[in-house]
Amino acid sequence: MNDVLVELRKIPFGRILLAFMAGIVFQFYIKASLLVLLPVAAVVAICLVVCLLLPAQYRYAIRWLQGGGILLAIAIAGCVVVWGQNIQQQRNWFGVRYQPGALLLAMVNEPPVSKPNSLKAVAVVNSIASDSVWQPATGKIILYFKKDSTATVPAYGTIILIHKTLQPIMGMGNPGGFNYARYCSMQQLYHQVYLQPEDYTVISNMGGSRWWKWLYTLRTSALAIIHRYIPDTQVAGIAAALLMGYRDELDKGLMQAYADTGVVHIIAISGMHLAMIYGMLVMVLAKAGNNGYLRWAKPLLALSVLWLFTLLSGAAPSIVRSAIMFTCIILGEAIGKKHRNINNLAASAFCLLVYDPLYLWDAGFQLSYAAVAGIMLFYRPLYHYIQTQNRLLDYIWQLTAVTLSAQVFTLPVILYYFHQFPVYFVITNMIVVPLSGIILYAEIFLIITAWCTPLATLCGAFITTCMIAMNAFIQHMQQLPCALISSIAFTGWQAALLVGIIVCASFGCWQRSARAWLAAAVLSSIMALIYAIDIIHTRQQQKLVVYNIPHMSAVELVCGNTGYWAGDSTLHTNSAVCNQYIKPTHMLWHVQQNCQVAALQPVALFTYAGKKIALANHKITAPAGNSPVNVDILIIGGTAGYDVKQLAAIFRAKQVVFDSSNPVWKIEKWKKDCDSLHLRFHSVPRDGAFVMEL
């Protein structure tokens, strides 16, 4: 135990990081006011000053109190950073004064990205016209431009005047599904707008930073070189992702194959790429000697190359983390100081969280740090379990040990976010990682030698051959029997408990601590108990859900582990739609069977769990002389050609639900009818999926 405490004292940033993260999490969920945080911070500061003024013998006696006070101060700093990061707290945020129809002056803050039906970009708001008076404003919005061959799409730095009403970013609301609105809010994005050429006016093309313009130009040039010498579109898309993290041209099927085999980190720019470049720089610069000005010129050159690559790749948290780590290593070596990698890792995480505390909820951030922490903590002990004198076997075992070490802490994160586990990930990574390294070096060589057409053509052909072989191997591994365990229901609490089990079990192995093994057993029991309770609960569940699937009717009745759905007959034949919208709900509720009870008909009326439910599609008329039918829920979908007032003559409903197959303009008209008739209503396209416990 004492050895562990000694090691922990050598990682000062580890304690600082944990306290800072605790403050971030507290503020994110509790949302304490600054009027509360500042007085608490003042009290803590006064107590620390008083402790410093005490005689030495008293300070030593209460050293634990001083340490706790410092960590509490760091946690409060985390709270304040989160408070200040929330743009909705700022007075100049345009959303405070925005009214429908207000004019906005905004600058396109990134090159537009091509989507299937539009071009997408993020813009920074500079000012807003409120009551015909222009006022400075801050904030970001998502812009969608119409694809028009005759119109010039605004590039980075273009300042435009927007005179179309913004729309709030809404989530689909399907249980267990991806929450797009929350994802955007983590990036301080709350509004979006679809712009046709007549909806905006270009004011200037001179905005933006010259530095970023140069970087974007450099990236565009690199992409042009890749497409020129790698004509295969699918291969070029993977090459661009591997070199610069540019993923807009990736083939979806191939990307899924990378994810299913556990090698998606190859095309998601990460520390592995930077480590390869760092290794190459070390080998090249080692031959230059270390005398005179070279002592500082070499580290400065290495840092310049690493950070240029980091910025060109989009400065994702995973690669920024690596850049900060290598910066600490390079500067430490330059001044002759020893470094501890785990402390550098904690320092890089701290720097990133100070810059943006919401990175803590970013899946890439979590996976990156979990993988590197696992390698730092488990690689050496695991590698030393097997010793061999054969160089080839030793290299294979090194790759295996690195892959297994990286999976130790990433496993809970992968199960929580992706609900699947690639069985053959070790074998796939043993082949793909070294091959992707060769391809990365070849791509760098291609960019450098692009001026020499014969050499660049030869290099492009080599990259294409290697890439085709790598893709074929990955797709082959994807098709192997039992290659993927999918549909794993895994909650945040289960992920946290699994991390605790791994930590306790590891501590028990290293320190041979019976208490650690007991703690791991207790956590395992709690995890099993939570799972058992969840299974029992889902077997007794009875729910009604109206899914939010664009332009489709989808209603499901859930009874235990069986789902009975009514809606479009083509829904369950469209695997892409099912995987995106329905499968997450089935995983959350442990639905294992699915049966159709009604296809779309003019009207379907059925009773379930004591609730009478009517599903109305197309136009129907009320039989003469009949009184309205009493129903608990009326779901309106399809191509209904009536208004709610006409429908009220057929059904007397307690709750009206407009499903996502209806156009928004029609729903807005129906909502007014509901208000006049004092009917409760729920708009699925606007309010998200409708869920009711029966």
XYZ file of C-alpha atoms in Angstrom:
694
model
C 0.000 0.000 0.000
C 2.847 2.361 0.859
C 4.437 1.679 -2.524
C 1.226 2.713 -4.228
C 1.044 5.946 -2.220
C 4.652 6.712 -3.127
C 3.855 6.199 -6.809
C 0.763 8.396 -6.551
C 2.845 11.226 -5.075
C 4.922 11.126 -8.256
C 1.819 11.950 -10.300
C 0.779 15.389 -8.966
C -1.303 16.154 -12.042
C -3.288 12.985 -11.432
C -4.699 14.363 -8.179
C -5.237 17.790 -9.737
C -7.042 16.211 -12.713
C -9.370 14.107 -10.548
C -10.361 17.128 -8.440
C -10.890 19.276 -11.534
C -13.014 16.564 -13.170
C -15.102 16.227 -10.010
C -15.852 19.947 -10.173
C -16.771 19.716 -13.851
C -19.188 16.834 -13.276
C -20.755 18.558 -10.247
C -21.370 21.812 -12.105
C -22.633 20.063 -15.246
C -25.406 18.248 -13.391
C -26.100 20.539 -10.410
C -25.648 23.859 -12.275
C -24.701 25.898 -9.221
C -24.976 29.675 -9.515
C -21.883 31.860 -9.558
C -23.365 33.581 -6.494
C -22.888 30.284 -4.667
C -19.533 29.274 -6.137
C -17.697 32.545 -5.455
C -18.493 32.742 -1.702
C -17.482 29.094 -1.267
C -14.247 29.797 -3.143
C -13.604 32.828 -0.906
C -14.105 30.776 2.266
C -11.747 28.042 1.007
C -9.131 30.666 0.051
C -9.332 32.302 3.506
C -8.936 28.918 5.225
C -5.863 28.117 3.126
C -4.298 31.501 3.911
C -4.950 30.965 7.621
C -3.284 27.535 7.423
C -0.225 29.086 5.777
C 0.064 31.642 8.586
C 0.091 28.990 11.311
C 3.386 27.859 12.917
C 5.188 25.010 11.147
C 4.298 22.353 13.738
C 0.574 23.112 13.442
C 0.726 23.196 9.646
C 2.282 19.740 9.655
C -0.438 18.400 11.941
C -3.187 19.585 9.592
C -1.369 18.941 6.311
C -4.173 16.629 5.202
C -6.613 19.509 5.698
C -4.435 21.789 3.587
C -4.249 19.191 0.835
C -8.010 18.695 0.935
C -8.544 22.449 0.778
C -6.305 22.770 -2.284
C -8.153 19.954 -4.052
C -11.478 21.570 -3.127
C -10.248 24.860 -4.596
C -9.311 23.037 -7.815
C -12.779 21.424 -7.907
C -14.398 24.853 -7.515
C -12.194 26.076 -10.379
C -13.660 23.244 -12.450
C -17.169 24.429 -11.566
C -16.333 27.996 -12.571
C -14.813 26.883 -15.887
C -18.005 24.981 -16.745
C -20.124 27.985 -15.758
C -18.048 30.291 -17.944
C -18.013 27.813 -20.838
C -21.810 27.737 -21.073
C -22.520 30.288 -23.776
C -26.165 30.515 -22.699
C -24.926 32.225 -19.524
C -23.313 35.029 -21.498
C -25.187 38.285 -21.977
C -24.013 38.688 -25.563
C -25.277 35.279 -26.699
C -27.516 35.990 -29.668
C -30.162 33.538 -28.420
C -31.048 35.913 -25.571
C -32.303 38.607 -27.966
C -33.185 36.531 -31.005
C -36.744 36.750 -32.322
C -38.084 35.019 -35.460
C -37.182 37.099 -38.504
C -34.292 38.937 -36.846
C -31.264 39.639 -39.048
C -27.928 38.007 -38.185
C -24.422 38.852 -39.330
C -22.293 35.710 -39.200
C -18.956 34.413 -40.460
C -18.546 30.927 -41.927
C -16.066 29.332 -39.539
C -15.069 26.228 -41.494
C -15.041 24.957 -45.089
C -18.520 23.612 -45.996
C -18.803 19.825 -45.952
C -20.799 17.970 -48.598
C -23.842 16.044 -47.346
C -26.266 13.926 -49.415
C -28.741 16.787 -49.937
C -26.872 19.916 -48.838
C -23.599 21.526 -47.800
C -23.025 21.901 -44.068
C -20.920 24.489 -42.208
C -20.710 26.128 -38.802
C -20.890 29.924 -38.571
C -19.969 32.321 -35.778
C -22.500 35.076 -35.087
C -20.962 38.555 -34.957
C -24.016 40.767 -34.455
C -27.810 40.753 -34.411
C -30.385 43.332 -35.460
C -32.755 43.715 -32.522
C -35.528 46.328 -32.974
C -33.679 47.608 -36.069
C -30.579 48.287 -33.963
C -27.418 46.283 -34.598
C -25.803 44.920 -31.437
C -22.671 42.780 -31.005
C -23.405 39.111 -30.336
C -21.664 35.777 -29.857
C -22.643 32.187 -30.516
C -22.529 29.555 -33.232
C -25.118 28.178 -35.640
C -25.225 25.324 -38.159
C -25.770 26.373 -41.767
C -27.104 24.094 -44.495
C -26.659 25.458 -48.010
C -28.677 24.244 -50.951
C -26.620 22.316 -53.474
C -26.770 24.529 -56.546
C -24.299 24.319 -59.407
C -24.981 27.936 -60.313
C -24.406 29.390 -56.845
C -21.063 29.884 -55.116
C -21.061 28.366 -51.645
C -19.519 30.656 -48.997
C -16.042 29.514 -47.996
C -14.234 29.904 -44.672
C -14.060 33.563 -43.646
C -17.088 34.648 -45.681
C -19.304 37.096 -43.774
C -22.983 36.727 -44.643
C -26.221 38.455 -43.681
C -28.885 35.872 -42.791
C -32.491 36.944 -43.200
C -34.206 33.626 -42.652
C -35.640 32.459 -39.320
C -33.434 30.031 -37.401
C -34.772 26.703 -36.168
C -33.852 25.131 -32.818
C -31.821 21.932 -33.063
C -34.139 19.122 -32.006
C -33.353 15.541 -31.058
C -35.323 12.583 -32.385
C -36.250 11.533 -28.860
C -36.332 7.798 -29.662
C -35.594 5.827 -26.451
C -31.973 4.723 -26.362
C -31.205 6.505 -29.631
C -28.514 9.031 -30.431
C -29.392 12.409 -28.928
C -28.330 14.816 -31.666
C -29.564 17.893 -29.784
C -27.421 17.000 -26.749
C -24.443 16.280 -28.997
C -24.749 19.734 -30.576
C -25.255 21.430 -27.210
C -21.898 19.984 -26.105
C -20.420 22.072 -28.912
C -22.445 25.148 -27.924
C -24.735 24.735 -30.938
C -28.466 25.300 -30.399
C -29.779 26.678 -33.723
C -29.672 25.734 -37.386
C -30.983 27.077 -40.681
C -31.334 25.804 -44.252
C -30.313 28.549 -46.673
C -31.194 28.949 -50.307
C -29.327 31.615 -52.341
C -32.060 34.187 -51.715
C -31.961 33.620 -47.917
C -28.580 35.263 -47.345
C -26.377 38.038 -48.676
C -22.595 37.847 -48.900
C -21.127 40.926 -47.213
C -17.406 40.203 -47.385
C -14.891 37.448 -48.087
C -12.178 39.010 -45.920
C -13.141 37.561 -42.538
C -11.369 34.843 -40.633
C -7.768 34.208 -39.637
C -5.015 34.179 -42.251
C -3.402 31.329 -40.349
C -6.515 29.120 -40.606
C -7.040 30.105 -44.235
C -3.497 28.931 -44.958
C -4.125 25.661 -43.093
C -7.377 25.013 -44.954
C -5.641 25.796 -48.247
C -2.873 23.379 -47.312
C -5.441 20.685 -46.480
C -7.252 21.284 -49.777
C -3.973 20.967 -51.656
C -3.155 17.711 -49.855
C -6.594 16.318 -50.716
C -6.098 17.303 -54.341
C -2.758 15.445 -54.409
C -4.368 12.331 -52.905
C -7.174 12.340 -55.491
C -4.729 13.000 -58.341
C -2.461 10.043 -57.604
C -5.003 7.701 -55.968
C -7.869 7.575 -58.494
C -9.879 4.901 -56.644
C -12.553 6.912 -54.772
C -12.970 4.393 -51.966
C -9.217 4.100 -51.407
C -8.753 7.883 -51.597
C -11.406 8.369 -48.906
C -9.569 6.019 -46.531
C -6.209 7.616 -47.421
C -7.512 11.111 -46.596
C -8.918 9.864 -43.271
C -5.671 8.093 -42.388
C -3.459 11.076 -43.181
C -5.547 14.044 -42.022
C -8.646 12.722 -40.288
C -10.769 13.950 -43.239
C -13.770 11.591 -43.042
C -16.288 13.264 -45.355
C -15.459 10.970 -48.288
C -15.463 7.665 -46.400
C -17.516 4.806 -47.787
C -20.148 3.972 -45.145
C -19.983 0.228 -45.725
C -16.210 0.174 -45.446
C -16.290 2.392 -42.373
C -18.723 -0.067 -40.744
C -16.287 -2.882 -41.522
C -13.509 -0.968 -39.734
C -15.794 -0.458 -36.723
C -16.952 -4.096 -36.631
C -13.392 -5.414 -36.617
C -12.046 -3.036 -33.962
C -9.692 -0.982 -36.164
C -11.730 2.199 -36.575
C -8.959 4.046 -34.702
C -6.904 3.717 -37.900
C -9.147 6.211 -39.715
C -9.867 8.330 -36.641
C -6.763 10.504 -36.265
C -5.294 9.640 -32.886
C -2.094 9.525 -30.902
C -0.964 6.485 -32.867
C -0.507 8.630 -35.976
C 1.367 11.305 -34.081
C 3.554 8.658 -32.413
C 4.544 7.356 -35.867
C 5.471 10.854 -37.027
C 7.336 11.501 -33.766
C 9.299 8.267 -34.229
C 10.216 9.274 -37.777
C 11.353 12.723 -36.579
C 13.502 11.172 -33.845
C 15.270 8.929 -36.374
C 15.834 11.753 -38.874
C 16.973 14.383 -36.355
C 19.232 11.956 -34.460
C 21.666 12.053 -37.365
C 22.017 15.845 -37.141
C 24.009 15.785 -33.934
C 23.332 17.754 -30.757
C 25.867 20.564 -30.646
C 25.430 24.331 -30.349
C 22.218 25.765 -31.663
C 21.020 22.292 -32.734
C 20.204 21.516 -29.107
C 17.234 23.873 -29.337
C 16.684 23.934 -33.117
C 15.899 20.198 -33.219
C 13.157 20.226 -30.556
C 11.650 23.405 -32.030
C 11.552 21.800 -35.498
C 10.031 18.622 -34.078
C 7.369 20.602 -32.194
C 6.562 22.669 -35.289
C 6.013 19.550 -37.413
C 3.919 17.801 -34.742
C 1.650 20.788 -34.133
C 1.291 21.522 -37.850
C 0.109 17.953 -38.372
C -2.195 18.299 -35.349
C -3.848 21.425 -36.745
C -4.092 20.025 -40.275
C -5.907 16.964 -38.923
C -8.593 19.124 -37.304
C -7.134 19.302 -33.776
C -9.313 16.479 -32.414
C -8.981 15.892 -28.639
C -7.200 12.553 -29.168
C -4.406 14.050 -31.256
C -4.157 17.278 -29.214
C -3.675 15.054 -26.170
C -0.774 13.342 -27.920
C 0.650 16.658 -29.116
C 0.692 18.019 -25.553
C 2.271 14.786 -24.287
C 5.026 14.822 -26.903
C 5.549 18.540 -26.243
C 6.223 17.741 -22.581
C 8.553 14.896 -23.561
C 10.509 16.953 -26.120
C 10.867 19.995 -23.843
C 11.811 17.764 -20.918
C 14.564 16.118 -22.942
C 15.742 19.507 -24.203
C 16.249 20.841 -20.661
C 17.550 17.510 -19.358
C 14.564 16.652 -17.125
C 13.137 13.180 -16.718
C 9.477 12.777 -17.504
C 6.752 10.454 -16.252
C 4.404 9.582 -19.063
C 1.379 9.063 -16.832
C 1.865 12.529 -15.317
C 2.189 14.016 -18.819
C -1.028 12.218 -19.774
C -2.847 13.760 -16.806
C -1.377 17.187 -17.625
C -2.579 16.993 -21.228
C -6.080 16.014 -20.087
C -6.102 18.909 -17.615
C -5.089 21.393 -20.335
C -7.794 20.146 -22.691
C -10.473 20.310 -19.993
C -9.475 23.855 -19.068
C -9.901 24.780 -22.730
C -13.235 22.940 -23.044
C -14.584 21.069 -19.997
C -17.289 19.451 -22.141
C -14.595 17.277 -23.731
C -15.157 15.078 -20.677
C -18.360 13.778 -22.353
C -16.729 13.342 -25.766
C -16.473 9.669 -26.768
C -13.212 10.276 -28.645
C -11.692 11.987 -25.606
C -12.702 9.099 -23.335
C -11.499 6.379 -25.720
C -8.198 8.135 -26.367
C -7.260 8.598 -22.725
C -8.591 5.185 -21.722
C -6.453 3.494 -24.389
C -3.248 5.371 -23.531
C -3.761 4.929 -19.770
C -4.248 1.201 -20.323
C -1.047 0.962 -22.377
C 0.982 2.924 -19.818
C -0.252 0.874 -16.870
C -0.559 -2.642 -18.307
C 1.782 -2.977 -21.275
C 5.044 -3.626 -19.428
C 3.621 -6.107 -16.856
C 1.789 -7.947 -19.639
C 4.766 -7.939 -22.008
C 7.105 -9.397 -19.360
C 4.815 -12.377 -18.806
C 6.159 -13.953 -22.001
C 9.843 -13.740 -22.958
C 11.231 -14.964 -26.263
C 14.550 -14.621 -28.052
C 12.944 -14.804 -31.497
C 12.663 -11.268 -32.892
C 9.589 -11.983 -35.014
C 7.713 -13.643 -32.157
C 8.807 -10.870 -29.818
C 7.473 -8.215 -32.243
C 4.164 -10.090 -32.567
C 3.882 -10.342 -28.784
C 4.625 -6.609 -28.423
C 1.758 -5.771 -30.798
C -0.519 -8.186 -28.962
C 0.402 -6.769 -25.559
C -0.188 -3.188 -26.749
C -3.568 -4.120 -28.254
C -4.709 -5.977 -25.129
C -3.466 -3.198 -22.839
C -5.355 -0.571 -24.819
C -8.564 -2.609 -24.506
C -8.471 -2.814 -20.701
C -10.017 0.611 -20.046
C -11.595 1.144 -23.460
C -13.816 -1.946 -23.098
C -16.374 -0.236 -20.801
C -16.442 2.832 -23.068
C -16.901 0.720 -26.221
C -19.718 -1.313 -24.670
C -21.482 1.840 -23.454
C -21.308 3.837 -26.689
C -21.311 1.163 -29.393
C -22.961 -1.849 -27.690
C -20.744 -4.293 -29.556
C -17.438 -6.119 -29.197
C -15.151 -7.243 -32.072
C -14.001 -10.768 -31.221
C -10.963 -10.916 -33.505
C -9.652 -7.416 -32.752
C -6.221 -8.712 -31.662
C -5.573 -10.547 -34.932
C -6.918 -7.678 -37.032
C -4.808 -5.057 -35.242
C -1.654 -7.194 -35.561
C -1.922 -6.913 -39.345
C -3.593 -3.547 -39.822
C -1.544 -1.401 -37.405
C 1.902 -2.016 -38.986
C 0.412 -1.914 -42.494
C -1.329 1.398 -41.802
C 1.977 2.756 -40.495
C 3.651 1.914 -43.799
C 0.774 3.563 -45.670
C 0.976 6.688 -43.496
C 4.706 7.087 -44.201
C 4.016 6.510 -47.899
C 1.323 9.212 -47.899
C 3.696 11.702 -46.276
C 6.269 10.807 -48.926
C 3.587 11.306 -51.612
C 2.786 14.830 -50.372
C 6.490 15.743 -50.270
C 7.234 14.367 -53.751
C 4.031 15.521 -55.484
C 6.126 17.889 -57.636
C 7.806 14.880 -59.260
C 5.024 13.223 -61.273
C 6.725 9.847 -62.029
C 7.765 9.339 -58.401
C 4.383 10.478 -57.048
C 2.540 8.182 -59.500
C 4.636 5.219 -58.365
C 3.992 6.118 -54.702
C 0.262 6.498 -55.345
C 0.146 3.056 -56.963
C 1.965 1.555 -53.957
C -0.499 3.196 -51.529
C -3.463 1.983 -53.587
C -2.167 -1.603 -53.606
C -1.515 -1.617 -49.849
C -4.851 0.032 -49.100
C -6.831 -2.426 -51.253
C -5.082 -5.335 -49.514
C -5.797 -3.845 -46.072
C -9.470 -3.202 -46.889
C -9.875 -6.715 -48.265
C -8.359 -8.196 -45.100
C -10.628 -6.108 -42.859
C -13.740 -7.070 -44.835
C -12.683 -10.724 -44.704
C -12.315 -10.536 -40.910
C -15.740 -8.903 -40.716
C -17.327 -11.860 -42.509
C -15.808 -14.544 -40.261
C -18.239 -16.515 -38.039
C -18.860 -14.898 -34.643
C -16.692 -11.917 -35.627
C -18.893 -9.473 -33.739
C -20.935 -9.636 -30.548
C -23.594 -6.972 -31.037
C -26.741 -5.593 -29.385
C -25.108 -5.508 -25.952
C -27.319 -3.502 -23.580
C -24.908 -1.529 -21.395
C -25.703 1.523 -19.278
C -23.526 4.264 -17.868
C -23.737 2.795 -14.371
C -22.614 -0.599 -15.646
C -19.679 1.054 -17.450
C -18.639 2.880 -14.255
C -18.898 -0.344 -12.222
C -16.836 -2.244 -14.807
C -14.101 0.407 -14.606
C -14.131 0.026 -10.819
C -13.870 -3.763 -11.140
C -10.904 -3.456 -13.503
C -9.108 -0.982 -11.214
C -9.668 -3.094 -8.083
C -8.695 -6.351 -9.801
C -5.540 -4.753 -11.236
C -4.605 -3.372 -7.832
C -5.206 -6.823 -6.347
C -2.865 -8.417 -8.904
C -0.060 -5.895 -8.494
C -0.185 -5.561 -4.713
C -1.624 -9.006 -3.925
C -4.258 -7.257 -1.857
C -7.166 -9.320 -0.550
C -9.141 -6.124 0.114
C -8.837 -5.101 -3.507
C -10.135 -8.484 -4.664
C -12.981 -8.209 -2.174
C -13.880 -4.762 -3.532
C -13.832 -6.172 -7.082
C -16.129 -9.010 -5.988
C -18.545 -6.565 -4.306
C -18.672 -4.344 -7.405
C -19.217 -7.421 -9.596
C -22.110 -8.471 -7.374
C -23.661 -4.991 -7.579
C -23.302 -5.042 -11.361
C -24.943 -8.481 -11.592
C -27.749 -7.351 -9.262
C -28.458 -4.247 -11.382
C -28.568 -6.404 -14.507
C -30.932 -8.919 -12.863
C -33.278 -6.143 -11.698
C -33.256 -4.661 -15.190
C -34.130 -8.030 -16.753
C -36.991 -8.588 -14.295
C -38.312 -5.078 -14.903
C -38.231 -5.392 -18.700
C -40.087 -8.717 -18.599
C -42.976 -6.925 -16.912
C -42.942 -3.770 -19.024
C -45.879 -2.570 -21.096
C -45.215 0.478 -23.262
C -46.477 2.321 -26.289
C -43.944 4.166 -28.446
C -44.498 6.241 -31.575
C -41.051 6.470 -33.160
C -39.670 9.638 -34.688
C -38.554 8.368 -38.105
C -38.625 11.017 -40.864
C -41.510 10.552 -43.310
C -42.534 7.195 -41.837
C -45.259 5.844 -39.523
C -43.877 3.543 -36.832
C -45.870 2.542 -33.738
C -44.799 -0.218 -31.371
C -46.504 -1.888 -28.423
C -43.999 -3.501 -26.073
C -45.125 -6.382 -23.875
C -42.249 -7.812 -21.860
C -39.525 -8.758 -24.325
C -41.825 -8.788 -27.349
C -42.676 -5.841 -29.571
C -45.818 -5.593 -31.689
C -45.553 -2.874 -34.277
C -48.005 -1.169 -36.568
C -46.897 1.086 -39.369
C -45.261 1.167 -42.759
C -44.884 -2.358 -44.124
C -41.472 -1.458 -45.613
C -40.022 -0.320 -42.287
C -38.533 -3.618 -41.134
C -37.111 -4.428 -44.556
C -34.956 -1.282 -44.393
C -32.039 -2.439 -42.241
C -30.374 0.996 -42.192
C -33.500 2.660 -40.747
C -34.009 -0.149 -38.235
C -30.404 -0.002 -37.026
C -30.532 3.769 -36.613
C -33.951 4.288 -35.028
C -35.440 1.031 -33.702
C -32.493 -1.164 -32.690
C -31.292 1.201 -29.904
C -34.768 1.114 -28.317
C -34.877 -2.674 -28.512
C -31.466 -2.884 -26.832
C -32.556 -0.497 -24.068
C -35.781 -2.385 -23.368
C -34.389 -5.888 -24.123
C -36.928 -6.470 -26.897
C -36.003 -9.770 -28.560
C -39.014 -10.555 -30.760
C -40.989 -8.355 -33.088
C -44.378 -9.044 -34.658
C -46.577 -6.979 -36.957
C -50.136 -6.403 -35.786
C -51.373 -3.958 -38.406
C -50.149 -2.524 -41.660
C -51.205 0.966 -42.649
C -54.951 0.971 -43.198
C -57.497 3.802 -43.207
C -57.998 3.137 -39.496
C -56.833 0.539 -36.976
C -58.511 0.263 -33.592
C -57.239 -2.037 -30.880
C -57.139 -2.380 -27.100
C -53.923 -3.061 -25.206
C -53.307 -3.115 -21.434
C -56.705 -1.539 -20.870
C -56.007 1.336 -23.267
C -58.010 1.838 -26.437
C -55.708 3.038 -29.233
C -56.731 4.311 -32.679
C -54.293 4.612 -35.572
C -55.790 6.796 -38.311
C -54.335 6.989 -41.814
C -55.921 8.401 -44.971
C -59.261 10.129 -45.006
C -62.226 8.445 -43.331
C -65.799 9.586 -42.743
C -67.998 9.166 -39.699
C -70.996 6.848 -40.114
C -74.231 8.830 -40.061
C -76.025 8.880 -36.714
C -73.167 7.266 -34.786
C -71.660 8.925 -31.741
C -67.867 9.386 -31.521
C -65.826 6.381 -30.421
C -64.071 6.878 -27.071
C -60.327 6.198 -27.312
C -57.441 6.883 -24.981
C -54.894 7.653 -27.689
C -55.443 8.758 -31.274
C -52.391 8.511 -33.530
C -52.691 10.436 -36.787
C -50.353 9.462 -39.595
C -50.036 8.708 -43.269
C -51.772 10.937 -45.748
C -54.689 11.979 -43.594
C -56.843 14.416 -45.540
C -58.961 15.821 -42.757
C -58.557 18.312 -39.940
C -58.828 17.571 -36.259
C -62.310 19.084 -36.024
C -63.594 16.531 -38.525
C -61.776 13.781 -36.683
C -63.384 14.812 -33.401
C -66.706 13.740 -34.889
C -65.337 10.202 -35.247
C -63.167 9.806 -32.134
C -63.366 11.310 -28.674
C -59.664 11.097 -27.720
C -57.913 11.878 -24.451
C -54.552 12.263 -26.213
C -53.777 13.058 -29.859
C -50.406 12.133 -31.368
C -49.191 13.397 -34.752
C -46.586 10.953 -36.057
C -43.528 11.788 -38.153
C -45.100 10.857 -41.492
C -47.028 14.146 -41.469
C -45.544 17.389 -42.845
C -44.768 20.071 -40.270
C -47.055 22.685 -41.852
C -50.025 20.327 -41.541
C -49.197 19.532 -37.909
C -49.035 23.263 -37.097
C -52.556 23.657 -38.498
C -53.821 20.670 -36.519
C -52.272 22.008 -33.306
C -54.438 25.127 -33.595
C -57.503 22.899 -33.968
C -56.490 20.955 -30.852
C -56.113 24.181 -28.886
C -59.607 25.311 -29.878
C -61.058 21.914 -28.881
C -58.978 21.743 -25.655
C -57.318 18.492 -26.753
C -53.955 17.328 -25.471
C -51.584 16.738 -28.357
C -48.015 15.595 -29.020
C -46.132 16.365 -32.236
C -43.553 13.648 -32.820
C -41.481 15.637 -35.393
C -41.351 18.623 -33.023
C -41.399 17.066 -29.534
C -39.655 13.767 -30.249
C -40.884 10.201 -29.959
C -44.059 9.637 -27.943
C -43.626 7.096 -25.121
C -46.327 6.014 -22.663
C -46.268 3.466 -19.855
C -49.391 1.302 -20.099
